[in-house]
Coordinates of C-alpha atoms and ligand atoms in Angstrom, one line a residue:
M1 CA 41.5 -4.5 -56.5
T2 CA 44.2 -6.1 -54.4
G3 CA 47.9 -6.3 -54.9
F4 CA 50.3 -3.7 -56.2
P5 CA 50.1 -0.7 -56.3
I6 CA 47.4 -0.7 -53.5
I7 CA 49.6 -3.0 -51.5
R8 CA 53.1 -2.0 -50.8
M9 CA 55.0 -4.3 -48.3
R10 CA 57.7 -1.7 -47.9
R11 CA 55.4 0.6 -45.9
L12 CA 56.0 -1.5 -42.8
R13 CA 59.8 -1.6 -43.3
D14 CA 60.3 2.1 -43.7
S15 CA 61.2 3.1 -40.2
A16 CA 62.9 1.4 -37.2
A17 CA 59.9 2.1 -35.1
I18 CA 57.5 0.3 -37.4
R19 CA 59.9 -2.5 -37.9
R20 CA 60.1 -3.0 -34.2
M21 CA 56.2 -2.9 -33.9
T22 CA 55.7 -5.5 -36.5
R23 CA 58.6 -7.8 -35.5
E24 CA 57.2 -11.4 -35.0
T25 CA 60.2 -12.8 -33.1
T26 CA 62.3 -11.1 -30.5
L27 CA 65.2 -12.3 -28.5
S28 CA 65.8 -11.7 -24.8
P29 CA 68.6 -12.8 -22.5
A30 CA 65.9 -14.9 -20.8
D31 CA 65.9 -17.2 -23.8
F32 CA 69.5 -18.2 -23.3
I33 CA 71.3 -21.0 -21.5
Y34 CA 75.0 -20.6 -21.1
P35 CA 77.2 -23.8 -21.3
M36 CA 80.4 -23.9 -19.2
F37 CA 83.3 -26.3 -18.9
V38 CA 84.6 -26.8 -15.4
T39 CA 88.0 -28.2 -14.4
H40 CA 89.9 -29.0 -11.2
G41 CA 92.6 -26.7 -9.9
R42 CA 92.9 -23.0 -9.2
D43 CA 93.1 -20.0 -11.4
I44 CA 92.7 -22.0 -14.5
R45 CA 91.2 -20.5 -17.6
N46 CA 92.3 -22.6 -20.6
E47 CA 90.8 -21.0 -23.8
I48 CA 89.6 -23.6 -26.2
G49 CA 91.5 -23.1 -29.5
S50 CA 88.6 -23.7 -31.7
M51 CA 86.1 -21.7 -29.5
P52 CA 87.5 -18.2 -29.0
G53 CA 86.0 -16.7 -25.9
I54 CA 85.1 -20.1 -24.3
S55 CA 87.4 -21.6 -21.7
Q56 CA 87.8 -24.5 -19.4
L57 CA 87.4 -22.8 -16.0
S58 CA 88.5 -23.7 -12.5
L59 CA 85.9 -23.1 -9.8
D60 CA 87.2 -19.6 -8.9
H61 CA 86.7 -18.5 -12.5
V62 CA 83.3 -20.2 -12.6
I63 CA 82.2 -17.7 -9.9
T64 CA 83.2 -14.8 -12.0
E65 CA 81.5 -16.1 -15.2
V66 CA 78.3 -17.1 -13.4
S67 CA 78.1 -13.7 -11.7
E68 CA 78.4 -12.0 -15.1
A69 CA 75.9 -14.3 -16.8
N70 CA 73.5 -13.6 -13.9
E71 CA 73.9 -9.9 -14.1
L72 CA 73.2 -10.0 -17.8
G73 CA 69.8 -11.7 -17.1
I74 CA 70.7 -15.2 -18.4
P75 CA 68.5 -17.5 -16.3
A76 CA 70.5 -20.8 -16.6
V77 CA 73.9 -22.4 -17.1
L78 CA 74.6 -25.9 -18.4
L79 CA 77.6 -27.6 -16.8
F80 CA 80.2 -30.0 -18.3
G81 CA 83.1 -31.4 -16.3
I82 CA 86.6 -32.3 -17.1
P83 CA 87.6 -35.0 -14.5
T84 CA 91.0 -35.7 -12.9
K85 CA 91.2 -39.1 -14.5
K86 CA 89.1 -41.1 -16.9
D87 CA 88.2 -44.8 -16.5
P88 CA 86.1 -47.3 -18.4
F89 CA 83.0 -46.6 -16.3
G90 CA 83.3 -42.8 -16.0
E91 CA 83.4 -42.9 -12.2
E92 CA 83.8 -39.2 -11.6
A93 CA 80.4 -38.6 -13.2
Y94 CA 78.7 -40.0 -10.1
D95 CA 81.3 -39.0 -7.4
P96 CA 79.8 -36.5 -4.9
Q97 CA 83.2 -34.8 -5.0
G98 CA 83.3 -34.8 -8.8
I99 CA 84.1 -31.6 -10.5
V100 CA 80.5 -31.0 -11.7
Q101 CA 79.1 -31.6 -8.3
E102 CA 81.6 -29.1 -6.8
A103 CA 80.6 -26.6 -9.5
I104 CA 76.9 -27.0 -8.9
R105 CA 77.4 -26.1 -5.2
I106 CA 79.6 -23.0 -6.2
V107 CA 77.1 -21.8 -8.8
K108 CA 74.2 -22.1 -6.3
Q109 CA 76.2 -20.1 -3.7
T110 CA 77.1 -17.5 -6.2
A111 CA 73.8 -17.0 -7.9
P112 CA 71.0 -18.8 -6.0
D113 CA 68.3 -17.7 -8.4
M114 CA 70.0 -19.1 -11.4
A115 CA 69.0 -22.5 -12.7
V116 CA 71.8 -25.1 -12.8
I117 CA 71.4 -27.6 -15.6
T118 CA 73.7 -30.6 -15.7
D119 CA 74.6 -32.7 -18.7
V120 CA 74.0 -36.4 -17.8
C121 CA 76.5 -38.4 -19.9
L122 CA 79.6 -40.4 -19.4
C123 CA 81.7 -39.4 -22.4
E124 CA 83.7 -36.7 -20.6
Y125 CA 84.5 -39.2 -17.9
T126 CA 85.3 -42.4 -19.8
D127 CA 88.8 -43.3 -21.0
H128 CA 87.3 -44.6 -24.3
G129 CA 85.2 -41.4 -24.8
H130 CA 81.9 -43.1 -25.4
C131 CA 78.7 -42.1 -23.8
G132 CA 78.0 -45.4 -22.1
V133 CA 79.6 -48.7 -21.0
V134 CA 81.7 -50.3 -23.8
D135 CA 81.2 -54.0 -24.5
G136 CA 83.6 -55.2 -27.3
D137 CA 83.0 -52.7 -30.1
T138 CA 79.4 -51.7 -29.1
I139 CA 77.9 -49.6 -26.2
D140 CA 75.9 -51.7 -23.8
N141 CA 72.6 -49.7 -23.5
D142 CA 71.1 -51.3 -20.4
R143 CA 74.3 -51.3 -18.3
S144 CA 74.8 -47.7 -19.2
L145 CA 71.4 -46.8 -17.8
E146 CA 72.3 -47.6 -14.3
L147 CA 75.4 -45.4 -14.4
L148 CA 73.5 -42.5 -16.1
A149 CA 70.9 -42.7 -13.4
R150 CA 73.6 -42.6 -10.7
A151 CA 75.1 -39.6 -12.3
A152 CA 71.7 -37.8 -12.4
V153 CA 70.9 -38.6 -8.8
C154 CA 74.4 -37.4 -7.7
Q155 CA 73.9 -34.1 -9.5
A156 CA 70.5 -33.6 -8.0
E157 CA 72.0 -34.3 -4.5
A158 CA 74.6 -31.6 -5.2
G159 CA 71.8 -29.2 -6.0
A160 CA 71.2 -29.3 -9.7
D161 CA 67.9 -27.7 -10.7
I162 CA 67.4 -29.6 -14.0
V163 CA 69.2 -32.7 -15.3
A164 CA 69.7 -33.1 -19.0
P165 CA 70.5 -36.7 -20.2
S166 CA 72.5 -36.6 -23.5
A167 CA 73.8 -40.1 -23.9
M168 CA 71.1 -41.2 -26.4
M169 CA 70.7 -44.5 -24.6
D170 CA 67.2 -46.0 -25.0
G171 CA 65.2 -45.7 -21.8
Q172 CA 67.5 -43.1 -20.2
V173 CA 64.8 -40.6 -19.3
G174 CA 62.7 -43.3 -17.7
A175 CA 65.6 -44.8 -15.8
I176 CA 66.6 -41.4 -14.5
R177 CA 63.1 -40.4 -13.5
T178 CA 62.7 -43.6 -11.5
A179 CA 66.1 -43.2 -9.8
L180 CA 65.4 -39.5 -9.0
N181 CA 62.0 -40.3 -7.5
A182 CA 63.5 -43.2 -5.4
A183 CA 66.2 -40.8 -4.1
G184 CA 63.6 -38.2 -3.0
H185 CA 64.1 -35.9 -6.0
S186 CA 60.7 -36.2 -7.6
E187 CA 60.6 -32.4 -8.0
T188 CA 63.7 -32.3 -10.2
P189 CA 62.8 -31.7 -13.9
I190 CA 64.4 -33.6 -16.8
M191 CA 65.4 -31.9 -20.0
G192 CA 65.8 -34.6 -22.5
Y193 CA 68.3 -34.2 -25.4
S194 CA 65.5 -36.0 -27.2
A195 CA 66.5 -35.6 -30.8
K196 CA 70.3 -35.5 -30.7
Y197 CA 72.0 -36.2 -34.0
A198 CA 75.4 -37.8 -34.7
S199 CA 76.8 -34.5 -35.9
S200 CA 80.2 -33.3 -37.1
F201 CA 79.3 -29.9 -35.6
Y202 CA 80.3 -31.2 -32.2
G203 CA 84.0 -31.2 -33.1
P204 CA 85.1 -28.2 -31.1
F205 CA 83.1 -29.3 -28.0
R206 CA 85.1 -32.5 -28.0
E207 CA 88.3 -30.5 -27.8
A208 CA 86.7 -28.4 -24.9
A209 CA 85.4 -31.4 -23.0
E210 CA 88.2 -33.7 -24.0
S211 CA 85.6 -36.3 -25.0
T212 CA 86.6 -37.5 -28.5
P213 CA 85.7 -41.3 -28.8
Q214 CA 89.0 -43.3 -28.9
F215 CA 87.5 -45.8 -31.4
G216 CA 84.6 -45.7 -33.8
D217 CA 82.0 -42.9 -33.6
R218 CA 78.7 -42.2 -32.1
R219 CA 76.5 -43.2 -35.0
G220 CA 75.4 -46.4 -33.2
Y221 CA 73.4 -44.3 -30.7
Q222 CA 73.0 -40.7 -31.9
M223 CA 70.5 -40.1 -34.7
D224 CA 71.1 -40.1 -38.4
G225 CA 71.1 -36.6 -39.7
A226 CA 68.8 -37.6 -42.6
N227 CA 65.8 -38.4 -40.3
V228 CA 63.0 -36.2 -39.1
R229 CA 60.1 -38.6 -38.5
Q230 CA 62.4 -40.6 -36.3
A231 CA 63.1 -37.5 -34.3
M232 CA 59.3 -37.1 -33.6
R233 CA 59.4 -40.7 -32.3
E234 CA 62.4 -40.0 -30.1
I235 CA 60.7 -37.0 -28.6
E236 CA 57.4 -38.9 -28.0
L237 CA 59.3 -41.6 -26.2
D238 CA 61.1 -39.1 -24.0
I239 CA 57.8 -37.5 -23.1
E240 CA 56.2 -40.9 -22.3
E241 CA 59.2 -41.7 -20.0
G242 CA 58.7 -38.5 -18.1
A243 CA 60.7 -35.7 -19.8
D244 CA 59.6 -32.2 -18.7
M245 CA 61.4 -30.4 -21.5
I246 CA 62.6 -31.6 -24.8
M247 CA 65.5 -30.6 -27.1
V248 CA 66.7 -30.7 -30.7
K249 CA 70.4 -30.7 -31.2
P250 CA 72.2 -29.3 -33.2
A251 CA 70.1 -26.3 -34.1
L252 CA 71.1 -24.6 -37.3
A253 CA 71.2 -27.5 -39.7
Y254 CA 68.0 -28.9 -38.0
L255 CA 65.6 -26.0 -38.0
D256 CA 63.0 -28.1 -39.8
V257 CA 63.2 -30.6 -37.0
L258 CA 62.6 -27.8 -34.5
T259 CA 59.6 -26.5 -36.3
R260 CA 58.1 -30.0 -36.6
A261 CA 58.7 -30.6 -32.9
R262 CA 57.1 -27.2 -32.1
Q263 CA 54.0 -28.0 -34.1
R264 CA 53.6 -31.4 -32.6
F265 CA 54.5 -31.1 -28.9
D266 CA 53.5 -28.6 -26.3
L267 CA 56.4 -29.1 -23.9
P268 CA 59.0 -26.4 -23.5
L269 CA 61.4 -26.9 -26.4
A270 CA 65.1 -26.2 -26.2
A271 CA 67.6 -26.0 -29.1
Y272 CA 71.3 -26.5 -28.8
N273 CA 73.3 -24.0 -30.9
V274 CA 76.3 -26.3 -30.8
S275 CA 80.1 -25.7 -30.7
G276 CA 80.7 -26.0 -34.4
E277 CA 78.0 -23.4 -35.2
Y278 CA 79.7 -21.0 -32.8
S279 CA 83.2 -21.7 -34.1
M280 CA 82.2 -21.1 -37.7
V281 CA 80.8 -17.7 -36.8
K282 CA 83.9 -16.9 -34.7
A283 CA 86.4 -18.0 -37.5
A284 CA 84.6 -16.0 -40.2
A285 CA 84.3 -13.0 -38.0
E286 CA 88.0 -13.1 -37.1
N287 CA 88.9 -13.1 -40.8
G288 CA 86.7 -10.0 -41.2
W289 CA 84.4 -11.9 -43.5
I290 CA 81.2 -11.4 -41.5
D291 CA 79.9 -9.1 -38.8
E292 CA 79.9 -11.4 -35.7
R293 CA 77.2 -9.5 -33.8
R294 CA 74.7 -9.3 -36.7
V295 CA 75.3 -12.9 -37.8
A296 CA 75.0 -14.3 -34.3
L297 CA 71.8 -12.5 -33.6
E298 CA 70.4 -13.5 -36.9
I299 CA 71.2 -17.2 -36.2
L300 CA 69.7 -17.0 -32.7
T301 CA 66.6 -15.3 -34.0
S302 CA 66.2 -18.0 -36.7
I303 CA 66.4 -20.7 -34.0
K304 CA 63.7 -18.9 -32.0
R305 CA 61.6 -18.3 -35.1
A306 CA 61.8 -22.0 -35.9
G307 CA 60.1 -22.8 -32.6
A308 CA 62.7 -22.9 -29.8
D309 CA 61.6 -21.6 -26.3
M310 CA 65.2 -21.8 -25.0
I311 CA 68.6 -21.7 -26.8
I312 CA 71.7 -23.2 -25.4
T313 CA 74.4 -21.1 -26.9
Y314 CA 78.1 -20.2 -26.4
H315 CA 77.1 -16.7 -27.6
A316 CA 74.8 -16.2 -24.6
K317 CA 76.8 -13.6 -22.8
D318 CA 77.8 -11.6 -25.9
A319 CA 74.3 -11.8 -27.2
A320 CA 72.9 -10.5 -23.9
V321 CA 75.2 -7.5 -24.1
W322 CA 74.3 -6.8 -27.7
L323 CA 70.6 -7.0 -26.9
S324 CA 71.0 -4.5 -24.1
E325 CA 72.7 -2.2 -26.6
N326 CA 69.5 -2.4 -28.7
G327 CA 70.7 -5.3 -30.9
N328 CA 67.2 -6.3 -31.7
S329 CA 66.5 -3.1 -33.7
Ligands
LIG401 C1 77.8 -35.2 -24.4 C2 77.5 -33.9 -25.2 C3 78.1 -33.5 -26.4 C4 77.6 -32.2 -26.6 C5 76.8 -31.9 -25.6 N1 76.7 -33.0 -24.7 C6 79.1 -34.2 -27.3 C7 78.8 -35.4 -28.1 O1 77.7 -35.9 -28.0 O2 79.7 -35.8 -28.8 C8 78.0 -31.4 -27.8 C9 77.7 -29.9 -27.6 C10 78.4 -29.0 -28.6 O3 79.0 -29.4 -29.6 O4 78.4 -27.8 -28.3 N2 77.4 -36.4 -25.0

């Protein structure tokens, strides 16, 4: 005879010790990548209205934040820059004295063992706010590639450990791989934002990075949220072009995409727990409607359970603290 009353599933749920022993998914600070917004100037810490706890930071504050993240056992940061001025071609993205390049050097000095990942895109740097070169009312894919490749090389020269192209231009991973190799950076890995959807969950980020498109939207290059088979094709192409790691973004509304990617590809897989996902948790918690700590850890666990090896999350520092206080139990 099988089944109830011989079988009782509750036996393994009865004590915290047995729950811990039988837990299939665990979180660790080593799973997290902490995104940061860096800005010119001194002693600047502009909190993002829609992202409580996250600020645009000048380099002196970057030092403090990076030291904290490092001490908490977070292995990597992901840098975004807010330039002094924007122009049609996003020139500060590939300026050796650009804000991200300065930040890379500071982070490497502060915490040499931490990995610095850089977002390779033009939208923070262009006056029109699009991720590539504008031609009329479209984005010129092939002209954008050259600028994205320059940005990636410039970041690698400044000391970036991993470059992460996020512009969703066709051929961007291949163009960046070729340019990096030609510039003597054949050892620098590429983390492709392979399956990046045109998502309304990026709203708060665009406030943080000041990168809202000035006309139209990004649906001409980022993926349609209804597609999953197409995501597999995007990932496959990134791998063919030389990606060392792949990503699904956003995470929470795309857990099925993560699982499919995990089943199909053996490369390290990142998930981006994006700004809107963070802001929703923060807003509900501030209203006293949910328990921030429990909800955030539940979301992060679900992203890992779905298949992610790494999670880019604004909750990284808080979650690392919670985990050290036995948050996994
Ligand atoms: C740059 C970029 C974006 C995000 C990461 N890199 C914005 C966008 O594509 O509009 C969003 C991250 C977030 O929402 O946290 N292209």
